GROMACS .gro file of C-alpha atoms in nm:
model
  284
    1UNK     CA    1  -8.593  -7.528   3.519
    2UNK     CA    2  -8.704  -7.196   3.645
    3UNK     CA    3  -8.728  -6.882   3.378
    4UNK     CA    4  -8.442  -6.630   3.350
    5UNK     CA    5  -8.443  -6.280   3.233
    6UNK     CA    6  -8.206  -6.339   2.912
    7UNK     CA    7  -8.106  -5.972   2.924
    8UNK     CA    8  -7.919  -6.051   3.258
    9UNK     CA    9  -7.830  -6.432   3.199
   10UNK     CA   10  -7.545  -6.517   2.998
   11UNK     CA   11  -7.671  -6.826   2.855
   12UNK     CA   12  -7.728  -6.949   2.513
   13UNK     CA   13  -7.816  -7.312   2.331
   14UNK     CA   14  -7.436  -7.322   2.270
   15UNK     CA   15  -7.246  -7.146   2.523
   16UNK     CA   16  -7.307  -7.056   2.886
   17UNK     CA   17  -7.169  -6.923   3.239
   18UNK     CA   18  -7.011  -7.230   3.466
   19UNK     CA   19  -7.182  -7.128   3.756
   20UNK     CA   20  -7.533  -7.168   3.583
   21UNK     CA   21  -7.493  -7.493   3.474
   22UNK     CA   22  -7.755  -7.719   3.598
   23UNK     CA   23  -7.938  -7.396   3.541
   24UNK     CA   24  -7.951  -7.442   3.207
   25UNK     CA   25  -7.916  -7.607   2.956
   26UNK     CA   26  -7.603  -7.514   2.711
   27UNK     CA   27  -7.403  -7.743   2.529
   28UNK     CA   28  -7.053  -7.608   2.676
   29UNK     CA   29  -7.019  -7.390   3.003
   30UNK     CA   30  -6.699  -7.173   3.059
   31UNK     CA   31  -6.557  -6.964   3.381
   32UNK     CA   32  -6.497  -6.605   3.186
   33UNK     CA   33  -6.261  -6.399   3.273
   34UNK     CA   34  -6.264  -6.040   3.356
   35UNK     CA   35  -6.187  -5.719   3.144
   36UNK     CA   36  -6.260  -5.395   3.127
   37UNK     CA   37  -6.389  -5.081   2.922
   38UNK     CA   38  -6.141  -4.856   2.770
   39UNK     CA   39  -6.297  -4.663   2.501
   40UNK     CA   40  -6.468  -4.404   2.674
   41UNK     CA   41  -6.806  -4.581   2.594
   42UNK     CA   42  -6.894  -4.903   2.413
   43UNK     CA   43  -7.207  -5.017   2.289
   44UNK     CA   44  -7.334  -5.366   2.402
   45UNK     CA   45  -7.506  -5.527   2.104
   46UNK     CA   46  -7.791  -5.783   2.126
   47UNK     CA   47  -7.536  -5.953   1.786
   48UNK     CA   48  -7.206  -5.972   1.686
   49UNK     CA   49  -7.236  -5.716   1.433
   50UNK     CA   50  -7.243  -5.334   1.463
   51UNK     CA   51  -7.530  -5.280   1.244
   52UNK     CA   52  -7.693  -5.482   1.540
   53UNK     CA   53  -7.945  -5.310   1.751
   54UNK     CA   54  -7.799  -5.115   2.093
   55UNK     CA   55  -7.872  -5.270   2.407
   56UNK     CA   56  -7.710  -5.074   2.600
   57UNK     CA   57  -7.361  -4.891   2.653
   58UNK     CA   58  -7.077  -4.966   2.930
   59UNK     CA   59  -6.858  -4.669   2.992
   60UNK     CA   60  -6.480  -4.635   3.024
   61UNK     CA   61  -6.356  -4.804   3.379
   62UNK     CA   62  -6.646  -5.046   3.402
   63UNK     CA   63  -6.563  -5.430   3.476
   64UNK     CA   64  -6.748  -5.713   3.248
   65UNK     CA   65  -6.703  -6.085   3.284
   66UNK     CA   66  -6.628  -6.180   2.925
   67UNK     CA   67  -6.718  -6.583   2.770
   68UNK     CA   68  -6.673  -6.607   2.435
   69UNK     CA   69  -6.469  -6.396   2.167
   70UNK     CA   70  -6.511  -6.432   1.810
   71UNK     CA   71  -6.276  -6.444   1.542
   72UNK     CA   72  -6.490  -6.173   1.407
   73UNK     CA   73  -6.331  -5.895   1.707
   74UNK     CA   74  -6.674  -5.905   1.908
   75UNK     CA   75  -6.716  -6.010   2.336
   76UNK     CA   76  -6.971  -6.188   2.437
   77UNK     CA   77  -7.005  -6.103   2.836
   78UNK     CA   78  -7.202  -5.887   3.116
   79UNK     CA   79  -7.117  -5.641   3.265
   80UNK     CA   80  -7.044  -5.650   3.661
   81UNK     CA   81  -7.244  -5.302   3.700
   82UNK     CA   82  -7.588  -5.355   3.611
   83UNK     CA   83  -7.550  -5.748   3.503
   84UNK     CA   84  -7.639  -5.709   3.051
   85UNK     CA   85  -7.544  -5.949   2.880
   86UNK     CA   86  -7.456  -5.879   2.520
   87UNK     CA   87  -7.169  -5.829   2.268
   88UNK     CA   88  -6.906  -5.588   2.290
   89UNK     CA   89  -6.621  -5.448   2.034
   90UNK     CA   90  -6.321  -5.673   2.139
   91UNK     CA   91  -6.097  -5.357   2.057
   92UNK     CA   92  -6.304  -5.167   2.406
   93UNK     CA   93  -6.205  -5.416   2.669
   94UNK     CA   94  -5.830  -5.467   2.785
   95UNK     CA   95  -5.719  -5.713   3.129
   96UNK     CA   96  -5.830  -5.468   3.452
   97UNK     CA   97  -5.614  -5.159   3.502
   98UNK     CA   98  -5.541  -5.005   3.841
   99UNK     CA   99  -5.911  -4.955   4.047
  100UNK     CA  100  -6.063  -4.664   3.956
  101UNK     CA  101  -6.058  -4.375   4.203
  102UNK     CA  102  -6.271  -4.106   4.046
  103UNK     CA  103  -6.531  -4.101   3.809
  104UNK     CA  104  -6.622  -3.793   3.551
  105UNK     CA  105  -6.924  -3.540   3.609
  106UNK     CA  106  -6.916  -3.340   3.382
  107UNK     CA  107  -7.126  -3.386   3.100
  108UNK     CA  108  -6.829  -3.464   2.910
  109UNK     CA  109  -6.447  -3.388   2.966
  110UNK     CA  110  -6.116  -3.420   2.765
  111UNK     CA  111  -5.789  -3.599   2.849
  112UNK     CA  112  -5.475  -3.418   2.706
  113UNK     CA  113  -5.152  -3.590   2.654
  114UNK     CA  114  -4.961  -3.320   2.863
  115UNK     CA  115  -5.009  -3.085   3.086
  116UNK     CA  116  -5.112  -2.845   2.870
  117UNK     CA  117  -5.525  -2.761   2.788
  118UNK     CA  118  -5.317  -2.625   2.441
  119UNK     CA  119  -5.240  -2.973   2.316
  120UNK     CA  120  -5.490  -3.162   2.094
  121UNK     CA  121  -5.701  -3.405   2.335
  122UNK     CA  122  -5.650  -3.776   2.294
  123UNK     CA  123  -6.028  -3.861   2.493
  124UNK     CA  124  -6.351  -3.755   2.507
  125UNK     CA  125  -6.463  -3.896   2.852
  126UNK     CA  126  -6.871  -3.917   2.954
  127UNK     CA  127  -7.030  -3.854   3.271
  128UNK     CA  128  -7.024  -4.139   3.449
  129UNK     CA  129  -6.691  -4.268   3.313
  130UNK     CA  130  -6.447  -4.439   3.611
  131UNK     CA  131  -6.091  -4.351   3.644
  132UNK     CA  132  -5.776  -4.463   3.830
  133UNK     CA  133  -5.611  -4.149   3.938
  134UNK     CA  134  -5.228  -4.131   3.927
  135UNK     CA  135  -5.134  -3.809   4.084
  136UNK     CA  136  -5.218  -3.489   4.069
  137UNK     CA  137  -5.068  -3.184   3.939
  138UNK     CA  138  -5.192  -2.826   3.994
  139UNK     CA  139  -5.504  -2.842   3.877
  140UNK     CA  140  -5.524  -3.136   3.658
  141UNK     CA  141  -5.542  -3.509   3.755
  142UNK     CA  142  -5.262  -3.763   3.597
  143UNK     CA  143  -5.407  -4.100   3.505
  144UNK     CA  144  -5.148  -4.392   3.490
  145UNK     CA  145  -5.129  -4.357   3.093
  146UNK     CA  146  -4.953  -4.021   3.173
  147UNK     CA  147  -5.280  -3.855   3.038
  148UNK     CA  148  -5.441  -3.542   3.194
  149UNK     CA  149  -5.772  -3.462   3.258
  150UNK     CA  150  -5.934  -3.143   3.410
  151UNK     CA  151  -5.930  -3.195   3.831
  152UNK     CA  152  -6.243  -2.990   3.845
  153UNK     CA  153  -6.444  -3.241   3.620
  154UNK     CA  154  -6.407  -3.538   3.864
  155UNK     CA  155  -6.515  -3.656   4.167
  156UNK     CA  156  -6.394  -3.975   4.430
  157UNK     CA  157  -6.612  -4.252   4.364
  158UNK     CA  158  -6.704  -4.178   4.724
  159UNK     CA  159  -6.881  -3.926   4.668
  160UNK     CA  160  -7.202  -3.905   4.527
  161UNK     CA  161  -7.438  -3.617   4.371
  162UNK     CA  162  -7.762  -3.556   4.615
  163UNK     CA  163  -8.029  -3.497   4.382
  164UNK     CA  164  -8.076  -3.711   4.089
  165UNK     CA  165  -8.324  -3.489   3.943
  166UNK     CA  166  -8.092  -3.214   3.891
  167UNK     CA  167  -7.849  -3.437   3.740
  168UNK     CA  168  -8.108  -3.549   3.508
  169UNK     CA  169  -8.142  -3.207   3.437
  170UNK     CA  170  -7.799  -3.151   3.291
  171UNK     CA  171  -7.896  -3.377   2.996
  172UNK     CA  172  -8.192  -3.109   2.864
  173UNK     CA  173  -8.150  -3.155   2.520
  174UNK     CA  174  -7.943  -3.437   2.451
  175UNK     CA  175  -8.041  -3.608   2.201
  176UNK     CA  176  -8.198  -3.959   2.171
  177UNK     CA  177  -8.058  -4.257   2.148
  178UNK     CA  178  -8.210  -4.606   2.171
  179UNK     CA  179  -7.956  -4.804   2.464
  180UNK     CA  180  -7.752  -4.470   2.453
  181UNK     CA  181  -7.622  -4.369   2.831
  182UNK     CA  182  -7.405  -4.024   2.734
  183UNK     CA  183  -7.478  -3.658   2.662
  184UNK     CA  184  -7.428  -3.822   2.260
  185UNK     CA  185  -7.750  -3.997   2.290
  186UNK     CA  186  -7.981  -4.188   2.559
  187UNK     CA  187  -8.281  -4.306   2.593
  188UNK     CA  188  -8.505  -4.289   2.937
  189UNK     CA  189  -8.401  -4.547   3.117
  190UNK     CA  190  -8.102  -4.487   3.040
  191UNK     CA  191  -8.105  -4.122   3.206
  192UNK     CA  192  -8.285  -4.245   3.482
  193UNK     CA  193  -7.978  -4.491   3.561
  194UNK     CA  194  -7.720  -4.243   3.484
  195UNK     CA  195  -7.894  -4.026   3.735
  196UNK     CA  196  -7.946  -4.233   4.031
  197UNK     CA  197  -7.630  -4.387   3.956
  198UNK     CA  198  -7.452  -4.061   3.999
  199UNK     CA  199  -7.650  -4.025   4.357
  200UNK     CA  200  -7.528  -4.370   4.445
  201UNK     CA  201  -7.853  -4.556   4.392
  202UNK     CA  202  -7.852  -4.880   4.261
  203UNK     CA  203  -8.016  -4.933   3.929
  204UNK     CA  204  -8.131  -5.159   3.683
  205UNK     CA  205  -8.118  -5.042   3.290
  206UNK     CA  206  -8.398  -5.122   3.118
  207UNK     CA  207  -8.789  -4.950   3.241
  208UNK     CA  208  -8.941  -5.252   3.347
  209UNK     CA  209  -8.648  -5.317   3.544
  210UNK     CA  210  -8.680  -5.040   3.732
  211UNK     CA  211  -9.053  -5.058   3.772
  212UNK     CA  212  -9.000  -5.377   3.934
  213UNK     CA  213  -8.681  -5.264   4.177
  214UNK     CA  214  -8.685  -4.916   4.249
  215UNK     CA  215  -8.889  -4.729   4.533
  216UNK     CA  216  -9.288  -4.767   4.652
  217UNK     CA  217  -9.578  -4.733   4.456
  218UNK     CA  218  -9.763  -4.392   4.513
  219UNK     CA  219 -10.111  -4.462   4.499
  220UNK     CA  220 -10.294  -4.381   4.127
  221UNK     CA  221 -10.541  -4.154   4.305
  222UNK     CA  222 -10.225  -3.930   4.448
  223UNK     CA  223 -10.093  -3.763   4.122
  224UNK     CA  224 -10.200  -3.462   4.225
  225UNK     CA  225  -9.912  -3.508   4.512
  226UNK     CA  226  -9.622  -3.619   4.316
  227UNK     CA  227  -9.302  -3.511   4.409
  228UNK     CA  228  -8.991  -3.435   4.268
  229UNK     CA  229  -8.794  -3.753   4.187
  230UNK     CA  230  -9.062  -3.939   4.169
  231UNK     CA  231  -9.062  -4.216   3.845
  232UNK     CA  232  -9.366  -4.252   3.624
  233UNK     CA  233  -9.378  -4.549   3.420
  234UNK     CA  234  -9.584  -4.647   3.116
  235UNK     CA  235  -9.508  -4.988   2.937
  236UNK     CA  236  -9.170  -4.951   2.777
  237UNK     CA  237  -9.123  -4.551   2.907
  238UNK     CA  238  -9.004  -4.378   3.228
  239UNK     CA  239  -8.993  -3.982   3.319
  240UNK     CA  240  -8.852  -3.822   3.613
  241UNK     CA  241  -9.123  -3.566   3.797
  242UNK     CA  242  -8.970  -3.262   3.841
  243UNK     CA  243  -9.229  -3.081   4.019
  244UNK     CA  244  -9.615  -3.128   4.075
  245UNK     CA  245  -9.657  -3.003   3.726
  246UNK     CA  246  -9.356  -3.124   3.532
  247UNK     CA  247  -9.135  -3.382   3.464
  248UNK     CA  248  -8.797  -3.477   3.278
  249UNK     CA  249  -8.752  -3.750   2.989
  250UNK     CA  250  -8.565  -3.889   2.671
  251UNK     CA  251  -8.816  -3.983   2.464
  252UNK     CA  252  -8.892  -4.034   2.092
  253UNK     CA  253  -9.142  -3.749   2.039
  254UNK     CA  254  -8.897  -3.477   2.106
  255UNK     CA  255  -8.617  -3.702   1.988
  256UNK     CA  256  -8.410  -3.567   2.265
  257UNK     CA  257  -8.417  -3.468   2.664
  258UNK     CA  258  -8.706  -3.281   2.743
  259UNK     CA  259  -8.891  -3.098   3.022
  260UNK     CA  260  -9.263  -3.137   2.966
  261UNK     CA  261  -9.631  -3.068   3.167
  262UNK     CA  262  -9.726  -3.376   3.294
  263UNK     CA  263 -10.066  -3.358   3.225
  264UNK     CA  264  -9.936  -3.266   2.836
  265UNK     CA  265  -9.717  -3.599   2.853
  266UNK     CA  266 -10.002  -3.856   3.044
  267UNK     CA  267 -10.247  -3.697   2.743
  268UNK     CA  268 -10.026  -3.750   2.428
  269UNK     CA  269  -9.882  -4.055   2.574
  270UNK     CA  270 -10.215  -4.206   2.614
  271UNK     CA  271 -10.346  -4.114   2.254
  272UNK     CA  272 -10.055  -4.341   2.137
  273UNK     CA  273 -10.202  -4.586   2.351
  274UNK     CA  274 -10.010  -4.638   2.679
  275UNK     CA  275 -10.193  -4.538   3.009
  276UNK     CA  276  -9.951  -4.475   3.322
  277UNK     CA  277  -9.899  -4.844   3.496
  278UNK     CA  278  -9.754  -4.723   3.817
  279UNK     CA  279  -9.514  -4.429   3.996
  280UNK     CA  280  -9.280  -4.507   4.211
  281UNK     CA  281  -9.136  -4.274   4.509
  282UNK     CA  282  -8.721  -4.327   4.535
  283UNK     CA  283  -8.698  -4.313   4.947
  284UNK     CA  284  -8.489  -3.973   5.014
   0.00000   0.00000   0.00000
């Protein structure tokens, strides 16, 4: 039987997806079902157990195909966007809601109960975060729960941001996070896919990932024309060029987002001992 990537195939010795079977081998194989996010972020655990380490993190309005729950209150699924497979809190996924119609850009927003910015917020919502829109009053939108969030902090799904870079930029500082994907924490593939997700772009989560899927390789003699949004990979690490002399990551050394020389980062990455493996050019 061919090889699959068990970060994207939901298959283990006991328990895998119907449609893989003759795939491989499991000792039961079940439909799913679908469900989706409701806490405004969730984290996706490679255990059933939340001292477990962070995969990765779905966001409120996203869609996972759920297998197995435990008596323990933990998912085992994958998500629809980007295909993880991992376990989830069972008390962050509900039956689907209404489709979402917007999703959040700012950094972070709040919903209220009311119509009122006065009365205590029930949500903290991150960028990225999907939303079925109600109505919308004056200047705030209504989402079916009767909750309100700022009008001016969302956008249609439709429409996307046009320069990943600069959303990457809104992160500066953040601090981070191993599997995070929110202002709270993330790590750097994890702002790269927030990024290009914002801009509409299709993208895997994890570095090697997106070494493999995104863009064309710029030649290792051509550093000296990099361009902004181009992605330099090492093994295990990603950063966003800014400009010919700069780029953007989350990364362990600053423990947060950071703008750095390039040269500075290809140098003190290297002493570590990781040497660039490729860059890739995202097709504007």
């Amino acid at each position: 039987m061919p090889a699959f990537d068990p970060r994207l195939t939901p298959a283990r010795a006991d328990l895998a997806a119907k449609f893989l079977e003759g795939k491989v081998t499991a000792a039961r194989y079940v439909e799913g079902y679908a469900a989706e996010i409701v806490e405004p972020q969730a984290p996706l655990w490679s255990e059933p157990r939340p001292d477990a380490p962070l995969l990765t993190e779905a966001l409120k309005g996203e869609r996972v195909t759920v297998y197995e729950r435990n008596a323990e209150g933990f998912a085992w699924g994958q998500l629809a966007a980007d295909g993880y497979v991992g376990w989830l809190p069972e008390h962050a996924l509900a039956a689907p809601g209404a489709p979402a119609t917007h999703k959040v850009i700012a950094l972070r927003t709040l919903a209220f109960p009311g119509p009122s910015i006065k009365l205590p917020p029930v949500e903290a919502l991150p960028f990225g975060a999907r939303i079925a829109v109600a109505r919308i009053e004056d200047r705030m939108a209504v989402l079916p729960s009767g909750w309100y969030v700022p009008l001016a902090h969302l956008k249609p799904l439709g429409e996307h941001e046009t320069d990943f870079v600069a959303v990457a930029e809104r992160f500066l500082g953040a601090p981070y996070l191993w599997g995070g994907k929110t202002v709270l924490g993330l790590d750097c593939s994890g702002l790269v896919q927030v990024a290009l997700t914002a801009c509409g772009i299709a993208c895997p989560r994890d570095s090697d990932m997106q070494e493999q899927a995104l863009g064309k390789a710029v030649a290792a003699d051509a550093y000296s024309d990099l361009r902004r949004g181009d992605l330099m990979f090492w093994k295990g690490h990603v950063a966003i060029i800014r400009d010919r002399s700069s780029l953007i990551h989350a990364n362990a050394f600053h423990m947060a987002v950071a703008i750095e020389p390039i040269a500075d980062a290809i140098k003190r990455i290297a002493a570590a001992g990781s040497d660039v493996t490729s860059v890739r050019r995202i097709a504007s």
